[in-house]
């Protein structure tokens, strides 16, 4: 037995699926009616192919959007060690040979990579705080996201001063933060599985972003030239949003819905019965979500702390490791230089993130605080390694870094998946946007802590 649409809302059918995903009886006037005749109500139609294609297209689109949105953010963190070196626009491998001629001192940049982390997260944090309280003009927001991403790559690649590069990182951060809060909020009117594909895409951004930068520089390209090649990413993001993603409740792509906005109502009335049911339910749901007042939004925040606090702690711990301790963990006389070790540790971490962000359809983690506890144990391990350099093999560090990435990705995807199924629909859009603040707050705190810790550890003599 399954349940149908009643009174403009959407009720769940078997296994938690939306009722509108199930066959619906067509009526002559193209409206959806419930028949009093039991025999008639048992007659069903198969799902229309166009509806299946639209759903699959949106799932693919959200994967690509997640990839493009986080790509620049990841690249800037992977390039952090190079950006802070003295010859960013040259082949940075020359820098590794100029580090510490004295074997009694540690190989350290003058400034911690936590500085780049702050530039990569504070603008994002600010936009995430403000965006949920402003009108949800999705096309205007996405245009800003694309432009900021492109400007960020250009400024960093063409910079001749450190502050110009940092400004470019900040532009990338603004675009990434605005993109995340916008697309997570926008996901509330799509099938709930777009959260899974979005999370998988953001995880893929980690692998592709970190590995592409590490790979291109290993092939001999300068850091600047590598970043210029990545300008293709904002172009792909724009094409995906406006040409692949389908407007909810419409058979139009996003760009056509903007151009032909005056004809959308006519388009909806010409849809088949199964599509019409989706249109009506989605439209009423979106309208109810937009009726939340500012006071109601503030009242919705305390119940979300059960999701926000564990997520924030996981990100605090893992980014303190990545941007505060990675650069201080160095294995001399192996096949990787100092700069290469930092880059490939970032790649290893992102592989773990990708694997776990793609796992929510296999299993769901209910106790999010366990992930925070396990990540804290990783902080203890890496802090001791940064101080004493006691681990005998770089492969052990690579294994623990992979585990660290698995925990971080699991915290992210399980948090937003649980919100998508546990929070009432009318509060879901706001809840998605405001919860994304918690990871940014954790990352910002990690960057602030990394700066003094870097200075303290760099003053210590080598333990060997």
Short mmCIF file of C-alpha atoms in Angstrom, two decimals:
data_model
loop_
_atom_site.label_atom_id
_atom_site.label_comp_id
_atom_site.label_asym_id
_atom_site.label_seq_id
_atom_site.Cartn_x
_atom_site.Cartn_y
_atom_site.Cartn_z
CA UNK A 1 0.00 0.00 0.00
CA UNK A 2 1.21 3.45 -0.82
CA UNK A 3 0.04 6.92 0.07
CA UNK A 4 -0.85 9.68 -2.36
CA UNK A 5 -0.77 13.45 -2.44
CA UNK A 6 -3.31 15.07 -0.10
CA UNK A 7 -4.05 18.77 0.32
CA UNK A 8 -1.07 20.10 -1.63
CA UNK A 9 1.58 18.30 0.47
CA UNK A 10 3.75 15.30 -0.23
CA UNK A 11 3.47 12.18 1.93
CA UNK A 12 5.87 9.27 1.90
CA UNK A 13 5.17 5.96 0.26
CA UNK A 14 6.95 2.65 0.96
CA UNK A 15 10.59 2.78 1.97
CA UNK A 16 10.51 6.54 2.47
CA UNK A 17 9.98 7.39 -1.23
CA UNK A 18 7.95 10.45 -2.16
CA UNK A 19 4.40 9.71 -3.14
CA UNK A 20 4.85 11.71 -6.32
CA UNK A 21 7.47 9.20 -7.44
CA UNK A 22 4.75 6.55 -7.58
CA UNK A 23 2.15 6.03 -10.34
CA UNK A 24 -0.82 8.39 -10.22
CA UNK A 25 -4.28 7.93 -11.78
CA UNK A 26 -4.90 10.44 -14.58
CA UNK A 27 -8.14 12.41 -14.57
CA UNK A 28 -9.86 13.83 -17.68
CA UNK A 29 -9.33 17.45 -16.59
CA UNK A 30 -5.57 16.77 -16.02
CA UNK A 31 -5.94 17.43 -12.28
CA UNK A 32 -5.08 14.80 -9.70
CA UNK A 33 -8.10 13.36 -7.92
CA UNK A 34 -8.60 10.54 -5.43
CA UNK A 35 -11.21 8.08 -6.55
CA UNK A 36 -13.75 6.67 -4.14
CA UNK A 37 -13.86 3.51 -6.22
CA UNK A 38 -11.29 1.06 -4.79
CA UNK A 39 -11.01 -0.80 -8.06
CA UNK A 40 -10.26 2.38 -10.00
CA UNK A 41 -7.70 3.54 -7.42
CA UNK A 42 -5.74 0.34 -7.89
CA UNK A 43 -5.14 1.05 -11.58
CA UNK A 44 -1.75 2.66 -12.14
CA UNK A 45 0.37 4.00 -14.97
CA UNK A 46 4.10 3.44 -15.35
CA UNK A 47 6.39 6.39 -14.71
CA UNK A 48 6.89 8.56 -17.77
CA UNK A 49 10.35 8.33 -19.40
CA UNK A 50 10.71 12.13 -19.41
CA UNK A 51 10.32 12.23 -15.62
CA UNK A 52 13.02 9.57 -15.16
CA UNK A 53 15.37 11.38 -17.53
CA UNK A 54 14.85 14.67 -15.71
CA UNK A 55 15.58 13.05 -12.35
CA UNK A 56 18.76 11.36 -13.62
CA UNK A 57 19.88 14.55 -15.33
CA UNK A 58 19.51 16.52 -12.11
CA UNK A 59 21.46 13.91 -10.15
CA UNK A 60 24.33 14.14 -12.66
CA UNK A 61 24.11 17.95 -12.67
CA UNK A 62 24.42 18.14 -8.87
CA UNK A 63 27.46 15.86 -8.98
CA UNK A 64 29.18 18.15 -11.47
CA UNK A 65 28.13 21.27 -9.53
CA UNK A 66 29.60 19.81 -6.34
CA UNK A 67 32.82 19.03 -8.20
CA UNK A 68 33.15 22.52 -9.70
CA UNK A 69 32.09 24.38 -6.56
CA UNK A 70 34.79 22.86 -4.35
CA UNK A 71 37.50 22.53 -7.01
CA UNK A 72 39.04 25.97 -6.56
CA UNK A 73 38.85 25.76 -2.78
CA UNK A 74 40.80 22.49 -2.79
CA UNK A 75 43.38 23.72 -5.29
CA UNK A 76 44.14 26.80 -3.19
CA UNK A 77 44.78 24.63 -0.14
CA UNK A 78 46.96 22.28 -2.16
CA UNK A 79 48.92 25.27 -3.46
CA UNK A 80 49.18 26.92 -0.02
CA UNK A 81 52.76 25.83 0.60
CA UNK A 82 53.77 27.15 -2.82
CA UNK A 83 51.84 30.43 -2.53
CA UNK A 84 53.69 31.26 0.69
CA UNK A 85 57.09 30.39 -0.76
CA UNK A 86 59.26 33.16 -2.18
CA UNK A 87 59.14 32.10 -5.83
CA UNK A 88 55.50 31.10 -6.48
CA UNK A 89 55.61 32.02 -10.18
CA UNK A 90 58.64 29.83 -10.78
CA UNK A 91 59.02 26.10 -10.41
CA UNK A 92 58.61 25.75 -6.67
CA UNK A 93 60.90 22.76 -6.45
CA UNK A 94 63.80 25.21 -6.35
CA UNK A 95 62.47 26.36 -3.00
CA UNK A 96 62.86 22.94 -1.42
CA UNK A 97 66.62 23.07 -1.85
CA UNK A 98 66.85 26.51 -0.24
CA UNK A 99 65.16 25.46 2.97
CA UNK A 100 67.24 25.15 6.05
CA UNK A 101 70.85 24.51 5.28
CA UNK A 102 71.27 23.83 9.01
CA UNK A 103 70.26 20.25 9.79
CA UNK A 104 69.42 21.22 13.37
CA UNK A 105 66.44 23.38 12.36
CA UNK A 106 63.12 22.42 10.83
CA UNK A 107 62.03 23.06 7.23
CA UNK A 108 59.41 25.79 7.65
CA UNK A 109 57.87 28.54 5.57
CA UNK A 110 57.97 31.95 7.30
CA UNK A 111 54.17 31.84 7.51
CA UNK A 112 51.95 28.87 8.29
CA UNK A 113 49.71 27.49 5.56
CA UNK A 114 46.99 28.27 8.08
CA UNK A 115 47.14 31.83 6.69
CA UNK A 116 45.94 30.57 3.30
CA UNK A 117 43.35 28.46 5.08
CA UNK A 118 41.96 31.60 6.76
CA UNK A 119 41.86 33.45 3.43
CA UNK A 120 40.14 30.40 1.92
CA UNK A 121 37.48 30.10 4.61
CA UNK A 122 36.69 33.43 6.33
CA UNK A 123 35.03 35.02 3.26
CA UNK A 124 33.09 31.78 2.77
CA UNK A 125 32.01 31.84 6.40
CA UNK A 126 30.81 35.44 6.11
CA UNK A 127 28.73 34.71 3.01
CA UNK A 128 27.23 31.60 4.60
CA UNK A 129 26.13 33.62 7.62
CA UNK A 130 24.48 36.32 5.53
CA UNK A 131 23.11 34.45 2.51
CA UNK A 132 20.27 32.50 4.23
CA UNK A 133 18.68 35.78 5.34
CA UNK A 134 18.66 37.38 1.86
CA UNK A 135 16.21 36.75 -1.02
CA UNK A 136 16.90 33.49 -2.77
CA UNK A 137 17.70 34.79 -6.29
CA UNK A 138 19.33 31.60 -7.48
CA UNK A 139 20.36 32.75 -10.99
CA UNK A 140 21.94 35.97 -9.73
CA UNK A 141 23.79 34.04 -7.04
CA UNK A 142 25.12 31.45 -9.47
CA UNK A 143 26.37 34.15 -11.85
CA UNK A 144 28.33 35.63 -8.95
CA UNK A 145 29.70 32.19 -8.06
CA UNK A 146 31.05 31.62 -11.57
CA UNK A 147 32.62 35.09 -11.86
CA UNK A 148 34.27 34.92 -8.43
CA UNK A 149 35.75 31.49 -9.20
CA UNK A 150 37.32 32.73 -12.44
CA UNK A 151 38.65 35.94 -10.85
CA UNK A 152 40.20 33.92 -8.02
CA UNK A 153 42.21 31.70 -10.38
CA UNK A 154 43.38 34.72 -12.39
CA UNK A 155 44.50 36.77 -9.40
CA UNK A 156 46.51 33.96 -7.83
CA UNK A 157 48.07 32.84 -11.11
CA UNK A 158 49.09 36.35 -12.20
CA UNK A 159 50.03 37.71 -8.77
CA UNK A 160 53.36 39.44 -8.25
CA UNK A 161 52.77 40.16 -4.55
CA UNK A 162 51.69 37.85 -1.77
CA UNK A 163 48.69 40.04 -0.88
CA UNK A 164 47.37 39.79 -4.45
CA UNK A 165 47.54 36.01 -4.25
CA UNK A 166 45.73 36.08 -0.89
CA UNK A 167 43.05 38.32 -2.45
CA UNK A 168 42.60 35.74 -5.19
CA UNK A 169 42.22 33.00 -2.59
CA UNK A 170 39.57 35.15 -0.86
CA UNK A 171 37.62 35.52 -4.14
CA UNK A 172 37.70 31.76 -4.59
CA UNK A 173 36.44 31.38 -1.03
CA UNK A 174 33.54 33.80 -1.60
CA UNK A 175 32.47 31.93 -4.72
CA UNK A 176 32.72 28.52 -3.08
CA UNK A 177 30.82 29.59 0.04
CA UNK A 178 28.04 31.27 -1.93
CA UNK A 179 27.82 28.27 -4.23
CA UNK A 180 27.55 25.81 -1.36
CA UNK A 181 24.87 27.65 0.59
CA UNK A 182 22.90 28.37 -2.59
CA UNK A 183 23.00 24.90 -4.11
CA UNK A 184 22.37 23.11 -0.81
CA UNK A 185 19.32 25.29 -0.24
CA UNK A 186 18.21 24.80 -3.85
CA UNK A 187 18.53 21.02 -3.41
CA UNK A 188 15.50 21.04 -1.10
CA UNK A 189 13.14 21.17 -4.10
CA UNK A 190 14.82 18.26 -5.91
CA UNK A 191 14.88 14.54 -5.20
CA UNK A 192 16.61 13.92 -1.87
CA UNK A 193 19.29 11.83 -3.59
CA UNK A 194 20.86 14.98 -5.04
CA UNK A 195 22.44 15.41 -1.58
CA UNK A 196 24.31 12.16 -2.16
CA UNK A 197 25.48 13.13 -5.65
CA UNK A 198 26.39 16.65 -4.49
CA UNK A 199 28.47 15.21 -1.65
CA UNK A 200 30.11 12.73 -3.99
CA UNK A 201 30.92 15.57 -6.39
CA UNK A 202 32.50 17.66 -3.66
CA UNK A 203 34.56 14.63 -2.68
CA UNK A 204 35.63 14.15 -6.31
CA UNK A 205 36.68 17.81 -6.34
CA UNK A 206 39.13 16.96 -3.58
CA UNK A 207 40.75 14.18 -5.58
CA UNK A 208 40.73 15.92 -8.95
CA UNK A 209 41.70 19.32 -7.54
CA UNK A 210 44.56 18.12 -5.38
CA UNK A 211 45.84 15.49 -7.84
CA UNK A 212 45.62 17.76 -10.89
CA UNK A 213 47.65 20.47 -9.16
CA UNK A 214 50.19 17.97 -7.80
CA UNK A 215 50.38 16.19 -11.15
CA UNK A 216 50.78 19.31 -13.30
CA UNK A 217 53.51 20.75 -11.10
CA UNK A 218 55.28 17.37 -11.00
CA UNK A 219 55.29 17.39 -14.82
CA UNK A 220 57.22 20.65 -14.75
CA UNK A 221 54.51 23.30 -15.11
CA UNK A 222 54.79 26.27 -12.81
CA UNK A 223 52.14 26.75 -10.16
CA UNK A 224 50.84 29.81 -12.03
CA UNK A 225 50.44 28.00 -15.36
CA UNK A 226 48.70 25.12 -13.61
CA UNK A 227 46.11 27.51 -12.16
CA UNK A 228 45.50 29.19 -15.52
CA UNK A 229 44.63 25.81 -17.04
CA UNK A 230 41.98 25.39 -14.35
CA UNK A 231 39.90 28.32 -15.65
CA UNK A 232 37.90 25.70 -17.53
CA UNK A 233 36.21 24.71 -14.24
CA UNK A 234 34.00 27.85 -13.84
CA UNK A 235 32.94 27.45 -17.49
CA UNK A 236 31.86 23.85 -16.87
CA UNK A 237 29.95 24.93 -13.76
CA UNK A 238 28.00 27.59 -15.67
CA UNK A 239 27.15 25.18 -18.48
CA UNK A 240 25.95 22.56 -16.01
CA UNK A 241 23.68 24.88 -14.05
CA UNK A 242 22.07 26.66 -16.98
CA UNK A 243 22.05 23.92 -19.62
CA UNK A 244 21.87 20.56 -17.80
CA UNK A 245 19.95 21.19 -14.57
CA UNK A 246 16.15 21.14 -14.99
CA UNK A 247 14.07 23.75 -13.20
CA UNK A 248 11.95 22.03 -10.47
CA UNK A 249 8.38 21.48 -11.60
CA UNK A 250 9.20 22.41 -15.20
CA UNK A 251 10.38 20.65 -18.32
CA UNK A 252 12.62 23.64 -19.08
CA UNK A 253 16.33 23.86 -18.43
CA UNK A 254 17.41 26.65 -16.11
CA UNK A 255 18.49 29.05 -18.86
CA UNK A 256 15.22 28.62 -20.75
CA UNK A 257 13.22 29.23 -17.59
CA UNK A 258 14.96 32.59 -17.21
CA UNK A 259 14.46 33.63 -20.84
CA UNK A 260 10.89 32.39 -21.06
CA UNK A 261 9.79 33.10 -17.49
CA UNK A 262 6.52 34.62 -18.73
CA UNK A 263 5.61 31.33 -20.43
CA UNK A 264 6.38 28.99 -17.54
CA UNK A 265 2.79 28.83 -16.28
CA UNK A 266 1.57 27.89 -19.75
CA UNK A 267 4.29 25.25 -20.00
CA UNK A 268 3.19 23.69 -16.69
CA UNK A 269 -0.44 23.38 -17.80
CA UNK A 270 0.65 21.45 -20.90
CA UNK A 271 2.50 18.75 -18.95
CA UNK A 272 1.32 15.16 -18.69
CA UNK A 273 -0.61 14.13 -15.54
CA UNK A 274 2.40 12.59 -13.79
CA UNK A 275 4.44 15.72 -14.41
CA UNK A 276 1.58 17.93 -13.28
CA UNK A 277 1.50 16.23 -9.90
CA UNK A 278 5.19 16.95 -9.43
CA UNK A 279 4.68 20.57 -10.42
CA UNK A 280 1.86 21.17 -7.95
CA UNK A 281 3.56 19.50 -5.00
CA UNK A 282 6.92 21.14 -5.65
CA UNK A 283 5.40 24.55 -6.12
CA UNK A 284 3.39 24.41 -2.87
CA UNK A 285 6.43 23.09 -0.98
CA UNK A 286 8.72 25.84 -2.25
CA UNK A 287 6.14 28.50 -1.42
CA UNK A 288 5.72 27.18 2.13
CA UNK A 289 9.51 27.10 2.61
CA UNK A 290 9.78 30.73 1.58
CA UNK A 291 7.13 31.80 4.13
CA UNK A 292 9.52 31.42 7.10
CA UNK A 293 10.07 34.75 8.84
CA UNK A 294 13.42 35.87 10.24
CA UNK A 295 12.20 35.08 13.78
CA UNK A 296 11.12 31.60 12.71
CA UNK A 297 14.51 31.04 11.13
CA UNK A 298 16.31 31.97 14.35
CA UNK A 299 14.01 29.63 16.32
CA UNK A 300 14.91 26.83 13.93
CA UNK A 301 18.63 27.02 14.78
CA UNK A 302 18.76 25.38 18.28
CA UNK A 303 17.34 22.01 17.10
CA UNK A 304 20.01 21.97 14.40
CA UNK A 305 22.87 22.06 16.92
CA UNK A 306 22.77 18.26 17.14
CA UNK A 307 24.01 18.28 13.53
CA UNK A 308 26.13 21.44 13.60
CA UNK A 309 28.35 20.80 16.65
CA UNK A 310 29.74 17.37 15.62
CA UNK A 311 30.28 18.57 12.05
CA UNK A 312 32.09 21.70 13.23
CA UNK A 313 34.35 19.71 15.55
CA UNK A 314 35.29 17.19 12.85
CA UNK A 315 36.30 20.01 10.51
CA UNK A 316 38.17 21.86 13.26
CA UNK A 317 40.29 18.79 13.99
CA UNK A 318 40.97 17.70 10.42
CA UNK A 319 41.87 21.13 9.06
CA UNK A 320 44.18 21.79 12.00
CA UNK A 321 45.95 18.60 10.94
CA UNK A 322 45.98 19.48 7.23
CA UNK A 323 47.03 23.13 7.42
CA UNK A 324 48.79 23.21 10.78
CA UNK A 325 50.71 19.95 10.93
CA UNK A 326 51.12 18.48 7.42
CA UNK A 327 53.83 20.96 6.44
CA UNK A 328 55.83 20.07 9.58
CA UNK A 329 55.82 16.33 8.89
CA UNK A 330 58.76 15.70 6.58
CA UNK A 331 60.54 12.51 5.58
CA UNK A 332 64.03 13.35 4.21
CA UNK A 333 65.86 11.34 1.59
CA UNK A 334 62.82 9.73 -0.04
CA UNK A 335 61.49 10.03 -3.61
CA UNK A 336 59.33 13.06 -2.67
CA UNK A 337 60.63 16.55 -1.91
CA UNK A 338 59.23 18.71 0.89
CA UNK A 339 56.74 20.46 -1.42
CA UNK A 340 55.72 17.19 -3.09
CA UNK A 341 55.09 15.49 0.23
CA UNK A 342 52.71 18.26 1.25
CA UNK A 343 50.84 18.08 -2.07
CA UNK A 344 50.46 14.31 -2.11
CA UNK A 345 49.33 14.18 1.50
CA UNK A 346 46.55 16.53 0.42
CA UNK A 347 45.69 14.16 -2.44
CA UNK A 348 45.63 11.19 -0.06
CA UNK A 349 43.31 13.05 2.31
CA UNK A 350 40.95 13.96 -0.53
CA UNK A 351 40.75 10.33 -1.68
CA UNK A 352 39.42 9.41 1.76
CA UNK A 353 36.93 12.27 1.65
CA UNK A 354 35.64 11.18 -1.76
CA UNK A 355 35.18 7.55 -0.75
CA UNK A 356 33.19 8.37 2.37
CA UNK A 357 31.11 11.15 0.78
CA UNK A 358 29.94 8.61 -1.79
CA UNK A 359 28.90 6.05 0.84
CA UNK A 360 25.62 7.40 2.23
CA UNK A 361 23.49 5.17 0.00
CA UNK A 362 25.31 2.14 1.45
CA UNK A 363 25.11 3.04 5.15
CA UNK A 364 24.14 6.00 7.32
CA UNK A 365 26.04 7.06 10.47
CA UNK A 366 23.54 8.07 13.16
CA UNK A 367 25.94 8.98 15.98
CA UNK A 368 27.80 11.91 14.48
CA UNK A 369 29.68 12.64 17.72
CA UNK A 370 31.63 9.38 17.30
CA UNK A 371 33.21 10.80 14.15
CA UNK A 372 34.31 13.90 16.08
CA UNK A 373 35.91 11.75 18.80
CA UNK A 374 37.83 9.63 16.30
CA UNK A 375 39.07 12.74 14.50
CA UNK A 376 40.36 14.15 17.79
CA UNK A 377 42.45 11.00 18.23
CA UNK A 378 43.98 11.77 14.85
CA UNK A 379 44.92 15.24 16.12
CA UNK A 380 46.83 13.67 19.01
CA UNK A 381 48.68 11.29 16.66
CA UNK A 382 49.73 13.97 14.17
CA UNK A 383 50.73 16.44 16.89
CA UNK A 384 53.14 13.92 18.39
CA UNK A 385 54.45 13.11 14.91
CA UNK A 386 55.04 16.80 14.13
CA UNK A 387 56.97 17.26 17.39
CA UNK A 388 58.94 14.01 17.60
CA UNK A 389 58.91 12.70 14.00
CA UNK A 390 58.71 9.16 15.38
CA UNK A 391 56.86 7.39 12.53
CA UNK A 392 59.39 5.18 10.67
CA UNK A 393 57.71 5.18 7.25
CA UNK A 394 55.85 7.73 5.14
CA UNK A 395 53.39 4.97 4.18
CA UNK A 396 52.09 4.84 7.75
CA UNK A 397 51.37 8.57 7.58
CA UNK A 398 49.62 8.11 4.22
CA UNK A 399 47.40 5.40 5.76
CA UNK A 400 46.39 7.56 8.74
CA UNK A 401 45.75 10.55 6.47
CA UNK A 402 43.41 8.38 4.37
CA UNK A 403 41.54 7.43 7.55
CA UNK A 404 41.34 11.11 8.49
CA UNK A 405 39.73 11.88 5.13
CA UNK A 406 37.22 9.04 5.53
CA UNK A 407 36.04 10.50 8.85
CA UNK A 408 35.73 14.03 7.46
CA UNK A 409 33.75 12.98 4.40
CA UNK A 410 31.46 10.76 6.46
CA UNK A 411 30.64 13.63 8.84
CA UNK A 412 29.71 15.92 5.94
CA UNK A 413 27.50 13.62 3.91
CA UNK A 414 25.72 12.01 6.87
CA UNK A 415 24.95 15.39 8.42
CA UNK A 416 23.24 16.79 5.32
CA UNK A 417 21.58 13.51 4.41
CA UNK A 418 20.00 13.26 7.85
CA UNK A 419 18.75 16.85 7.57
CA UNK A 420 17.23 16.02 4.18
CA UNK A 421 15.15 13.21 5.69
CA UNK A 422 14.60 14.34 9.31
CA UNK A 423 13.86 18.08 9.08
CA UNK A 424 10.35 19.18 7.97
CA UNK A 425 10.27 20.32 4.35
CA UNK A 426 9.25 23.89 5.12
CA UNK A 427 12.42 24.32 7.22
CA UNK A 428 14.76 22.20 5.13
CA UNK A 429 16.06 24.88 2.76
CA UNK A 430 17.05 27.17 5.64
CA UNK A 431 18.42 24.24 7.68
CA UNK A 432 20.71 23.14 4.85
CA UNK A 433 22.10 26.64 4.43
CA UNK A 434 22.63 27.43 8.12
CA UNK A 435 24.19 24.03 8.93
CA UNK A 436 26.84 24.62 6.29
CA UNK A 437 28.07 27.36 8.65
CA UNK A 438 29.34 24.83 11.16
CA UNK A 439 32.05 23.35 8.96
CA UNK A 440 33.22 26.85 8.00
CA UNK A 441 33.41 27.91 11.65
CA UNK A 442 35.44 24.80 12.45
CA UNK A 443 37.80 25.42 9.54
CA UNK A 444 38.23 29.08 10.50
CA UNK A 445 39.14 28.14 14.07
CA UNK A 446 41.59 25.55 12.72
CA UNK A 447 43.36 28.21 10.67
CA UNK A 448 43.56 30.58 13.63
CA UNK A 449 45.04 27.86 15.87
CA UNK A 450 47.47 26.71 13.16
CA UNK A 451 49.27 30.08 13.00
CA UNK A 452 50.69 30.16 16.57
CA UNK A 453 51.22 26.38 16.63
CA UNK A 454 53.32 26.66 13.45
CA UNK A 455 55.53 29.31 15.02
CA UNK A 456 55.99 27.28 18.22
CA UNK A 457 56.86 24.02 16.46
CA UNK A 458 59.20 25.69 13.98
CA UNK A 459 61.30 26.98 16.88
CA UNK A 460 61.85 23.45 18.17
CA UNK A 461 65.05 21.66 17.14
CA UNK A 462 64.83 18.54 15.04
CA UNK A 463 64.51 15.41 17.18
CA UNK A 464 67.22 13.68 15.13
#
